[in-house]
PDB file of C-alpha atoms in Angstrom:
ATOM      1  CA  GLN Q   1     -12.704  -4.207   3.876  1.00 90.00           C
ATOM      2  CA  VAL Q   2     -15.071  -5.159   1.067  1.00 95.00           C
ATOM      3  CA  HIS Q   3     -13.595  -5.172  -2.419  1.00 96.00           C
ATOM      4  CA  LEU Q   4     -15.926  -4.175  -5.261  1.00 97.00           C
ATOM      5  CA  VAL Q   5     -15.342  -4.718  -8.961  1.00 95.00           C
ATOM      6  CA  GLU Q   6     -17.672  -3.186 -11.539  1.00 96.00           C
ATOM      7  CA  SER Q   7     -18.094  -4.251 -15.144  1.00 95.00           C
ATOM      8  CA  GLY Q   8     -20.456  -3.738 -18.042  1.00 96.00           C
ATOM      9  CA  GLY Q   9     -19.990  -0.095 -18.878  1.00 94.00           C
ATOM     10  CA  GLY Q  10     -19.490   1.072 -22.423  1.00 97.00           C
ATOM     11  CA  SER Q  11     -20.864   3.160 -25.220  1.00 97.00           C
ATOM     12  CA  VAL Q  12     -24.389   2.952 -26.524  1.00 98.00           C
ATOM     13  CA  GLN Q  13     -26.737   5.054 -28.605  1.00 98.00           C
ATOM     14  CA  ALA Q  14     -29.680   6.844 -27.066  1.00 98.00           C
ATOM     15  CA  GLY Q  15     -32.545   4.460 -26.453  1.00 97.00           C
ATOM     16  CA  GLY Q  16     -30.201   1.548 -25.953  1.00 98.00           C
ATOM     17  CA  SER Q  17     -29.525  -0.600 -22.894  1.00 98.00           C
ATOM     18  CA  LEU Q  18     -26.600  -1.568 -20.721  1.00 98.00           C
ATOM     19  CA  ARG Q  19     -26.234  -3.957 -17.817  1.00 97.00           C
ATOM     20  CA  LEU Q  20     -23.734  -3.140 -15.117  1.00 98.00           C
ATOM     21  CA  SER Q  21     -22.435  -5.738 -12.691  1.00 97.00           C
ATOM     22  CA  CYS Q  22     -20.667  -5.396  -9.373  1.00 96.00           C
ATOM     23  CA  ALA Q  23     -19.070  -8.270  -7.510  1.00 95.00           C
ATOM     24  CA  ALA Q  24     -18.248  -7.933  -3.822  1.00 94.00           C
ATOM     25  CA  SER Q  25     -15.560  -9.930  -2.082  1.00 92.00           C
ATOM     26  CA  GLY Q  26     -13.327  -9.724   0.954  1.00 92.00           C
ATOM     27  CA  HIS Q  27     -14.350  -9.376   4.573  1.00 89.00           C
ATOM     28  CA  ILE Q  28     -18.128  -9.850   4.328  1.00 89.00           C
ATOM     29  CA  TYR Q  29     -19.573 -10.747   7.707  1.00 87.00           C
ATOM     30  CA  SER Q  30     -23.255  -9.903   7.279  1.00 86.00           C
ATOM     31  CA  SER Q  31     -25.835  -8.960   4.683  1.00 88.00           C
ATOM     32  CA  LEU Q  32     -24.722  -6.164   2.394  1.00 91.00           C
ATOM     33  CA  THR Q  33     -26.635  -3.186   1.132  1.00 94.00           C
ATOM     34  CA  MET Q  34     -25.281  -2.479  -2.327  1.00 95.00           C
ATOM     35  CA  GLY Q  35     -25.897   0.590  -4.388  1.00 97.00           C
ATOM     36  CA  TRP Q  36     -25.074   2.295  -7.639  1.00 98.00           C
ATOM     37  CA  PHE Q  37     -24.026   5.905  -7.850  1.00 98.00           C
ATOM     38  CA  ARG Q  38     -23.064   8.009 -10.800  1.00 98.00           C
ATOM     39  CA  GLN Q  39     -21.092  11.134 -11.441  1.00 97.00           C
ATOM     40  CA  VAL Q  40     -21.812  13.065 -14.583  1.00 89.00           C
ATOM     41  CA  PRO Q  41     -19.553  15.883 -15.774  1.00 85.00           C
ATOM     42  CA  GLY Q  42     -20.061  19.073 -13.815  1.00 88.00           C
ATOM     43  CA  LYS Q  43     -22.225  17.497 -11.130  1.00 91.00           C
ATOM     44  CA  GLU Q  44     -21.770  15.844  -7.775  1.00 93.00           C
ATOM     45  CA  ARG Q  45     -22.001  12.098  -7.404  1.00 95.00           C
ATOM     46  CA  GLU Q  46     -25.626  11.006  -6.964  1.00 97.00           C
ATOM     47  CA  GLY Q  47     -27.416   7.857  -5.953  1.00 98.00           C
ATOM     48  CA  VAL Q  48     -29.043   5.832  -8.706  1.00 98.00           C
ATOM     49  CA  ALA Q  49     -30.395   2.734  -6.990  1.00 98.00           C
ATOM     50  CA  SER Q  50     -29.759   0.558  -3.980  1.00 98.00           C
ATOM     51  CA  ILE Q  51     -30.798  -2.870  -2.782  1.00 95.00           C
ATOM     52  CA  ASP Q  52     -30.628  -4.603   0.572  1.00 90.00           C
ATOM     53  CA  SER Q  53     -32.146  -7.851   1.826  1.00 80.00           C
ATOM     54  CA  ILE Q  54     -35.625  -6.311   1.814  1.00 77.00           C
ATOM     55  CA  GLU Q  55     -36.266  -4.056  -1.160  1.00 88.00           C
ATOM     56  CA  PRO Q  56     -34.748  -1.826  -3.816  1.00 95.00           C
ATOM     57  CA  THR Q  57     -34.660   1.955  -3.699  1.00 97.00           C
ATOM     58  CA  TYR Q  58     -34.481   4.156  -6.793  1.00 98.00           C
ATOM     59  CA  ALA Q  59     -33.805   7.766  -7.579  1.00 97.00           C
ATOM     60  CA  ASP Q  60     -36.843   9.352  -9.222  1.00 96.00           C
ATOM     61  CA  TYR Q  61     -35.159   9.542 -12.624  1.00 93.00           C
ATOM     62  CA  ALA Q  62     -34.267   5.842 -12.473  1.00 96.00           C
ATOM     63  CA  LYS Q  63     -37.577   4.331 -11.393  1.00 95.00           C
ATOM     64  CA  ASP Q  64     -39.056   3.731 -14.829  1.00 94.00           C
ATOM     65  CA  ARG Q  65     -35.893   2.866 -16.758  1.00 97.00           C
ATOM     66  CA  PHE Q  66     -33.441   1.167 -14.416  1.00 98.00           C
ATOM     67  CA  THR Q  67     -33.697  -2.080 -12.467  1.00 97.00           C
ATOM     68  CA  ILE Q  68     -31.369  -3.123  -9.671  1.00 97.00           C
ATOM     69  CA  SER Q  69     -31.154  -6.762  -8.675  1.00 94.00           C
ATOM     70  CA  LYS Q  70     -28.970  -9.164  -6.759  1.00 89.00           C
ATOM     71  CA  SER Q  71     -27.609 -12.515  -7.785  1.00 84.00           C
ATOM     72  CA  GLU Q  72     -30.043 -15.294  -7.011  1.00 67.00           C
ATOM     73  CA  ASP Q  73     -27.259 -16.923  -5.075  1.00 69.00           C
ATOM     74  CA  ASN Q  74     -26.936 -14.576  -2.140  1.00 60.00           C
ATOM     75  CA  ALA Q  75     -23.545 -16.000  -1.344  1.00 64.00           C
ATOM     76  CA  GLU Q  76     -22.182 -14.506  -4.562  1.00 70.00           C
ATOM     77  CA  ASN Q  77     -22.819 -10.902  -3.480  1.00 88.00           C
ATOM     78  CA  ILE Q  78     -23.265  -9.651  -7.024  1.00 93.00           C
ATOM     79  CA  VAL Q  79     -25.527  -6.752  -7.866  1.00 95.00           C
ATOM     80  CA  TYR Q  80     -26.727  -5.737 -11.309  1.00 96.00           C
ATOM     81  CA  LEU Q  81     -28.069  -2.516 -12.746  1.00 98.00           C
ATOM     82  CA  GLU Q  82     -30.123  -2.960 -15.886  1.00 98.00           C
ATOM     83  CA  MET Q  83     -30.427   0.377 -17.667  1.00 98.00           C
ATOM     84  CA  ASN Q  84     -32.940   0.795 -20.475  1.00 98.00           C
ATOM     85  CA  SER Q  85     -34.010   3.687 -22.687  1.00 97.00           C
ATOM     86  CA  LEU Q  86     -30.702   5.368 -22.012  1.00 97.00           C
ATOM     87  CA  LYS Q  87     -30.346   9.085 -22.615  1.00 96.00           C
ATOM     88  CA  PRO Q  88     -27.244  11.193 -23.265  1.00 95.00           C
ATOM     89  CA  GLU Q  89     -27.677  12.746 -19.818  1.00 94.00           C
ATOM     90  CA  ASP Q  90     -27.154   9.286 -18.308  1.00 95.00           C
ATOM     91  CA  SER Q  91     -23.537   9.419 -19.435  1.00 96.00           C
ATOM     92  CA  GLY Q  92     -21.000   9.404 -16.634  1.00 97.00           C
ATOM     93  CA  MET Q  93     -18.941   7.261 -14.322  1.00 97.00           C
ATOM     94  CA  TYR Q  94     -20.990   4.687 -12.460  1.00 98.00           C
ATOM     95  CA  TYR Q  95     -19.766   3.467  -9.090  1.00 98.00           C
ATOM     96  CA  CYS Q  96     -20.769   0.489  -7.016  1.00 98.00           C
ATOM     97  CA  ALA Q  97     -20.923   0.950  -3.249  1.00 98.00           C
ATOM     98  CA  ALA Q  98     -21.549  -1.382  -0.329  1.00 97.00           C
ATOM     99  CA  ARG Q  99     -22.025  -1.409   3.399  1.00 96.00           C
ATOM    100  CA  HIS Q 100     -22.895  -4.006   5.971  1.00 95.00           C
ATOM    101  CA  GLY Q 101     -26.477  -3.878   7.194  1.00 92.00           C
ATOM    102  CA  VAL Q 102     -29.345  -1.627   6.192  1.00 93.00           C
ATOM    103  CA  ALA Q 103     -28.571   1.907   5.068  1.00 94.00           C
ATOM    104  CA  PRO Q 104     -30.631   4.619   6.800  1.00 94.00           C
ATOM    105  CA  ASP Q 105     -30.543   6.610   3.561  1.00 95.00           C
ATOM    106  CA  PRO Q 106     -29.814   4.147   0.740  1.00 96.00           C
ATOM    107  CA  LEU Q 107     -29.093   6.787  -1.916  1.00 97.00           C
ATOM    108  CA  ALA Q 108     -26.767   8.922   0.202  1.00 97.00           C
ATOM    109  CA  GLU Q 109     -23.119   8.261  -0.488  1.00 96.00           C
ATOM    110  CA  ASP Q 110     -22.050   8.872   3.101  1.00 96.00           C
ATOM    111  CA  ASN Q 111     -24.027   5.757   4.052  1.00 97.00           C
ATOM    112  CA  TYR Q 112     -21.417   3.595   2.302  1.00 97.00           C
ATOM    113  CA  ASN Q 113     -17.846   2.818   3.250  1.00 96.00           C
ATOM    114  CA  ASN Q 114     -16.792   0.575   0.389  1.00 97.00           C
ATOM    115  CA  TRP Q 115     -16.484   1.776  -3.195  1.00 98.00           C
ATOM    116  CA  GLY Q 116     -15.496   0.362  -6.538  1.00 97.00           C
ATOM    117  CA  GLN Q 117     -13.283   2.087  -9.085  1.00 97.00           C
ATOM    118  CA  GLY Q 118     -16.171   2.902 -11.397  1.00 97.00           C
ATOM    119  CA  THR Q 119     -17.182   2.021 -14.920  1.00 97.00           C
ATOM    120  CA  GLN Q 120     -17.798   4.550 -17.679  1.00 97.00           C
ATOM    121  CA  VAL Q 121     -21.144   4.800 -19.420  1.00 98.00           C
ATOM    122  CA  THR Q 122     -21.403   6.902 -22.555  1.00 97.00           C
ATOM    123  CA  VAL Q 123     -24.700   7.460 -24.336  1.00 97.00           C
ATOM    124  CA  SER Q 124     -24.561   9.184 -27.702  1.00 97.00           C
ATOM    125  CA  SER Q 125     -27.448  10.992 -29.331  1.00 94.00           C
TER     126      SER Q 125
END
């Protein structure tokens, strides 16, 4: 079992920025693919961005405004989501997810078997 702890959520005005962090610990036996998902009110949870040992993957709406990265020290297993030019529609609960190995579909939630508790992001207009 991989334990994930998110941090960095909060409230910000439209146009502002937030940086989310997710630290993985526990039974990690190989390279992790780590992703961010979000659930906004009235909608299903959706993939935002993901990163494995090769490259990042972004949802179309996140490509120009969000950046996912991993800690430079791979042993730390920390992933970040830098969110810029935030919009009110970005408000929601953001979840970190992880799996061992490469995900066939990095933005599909059924590709992950470890989830954090989530961190709330609120963007006001």
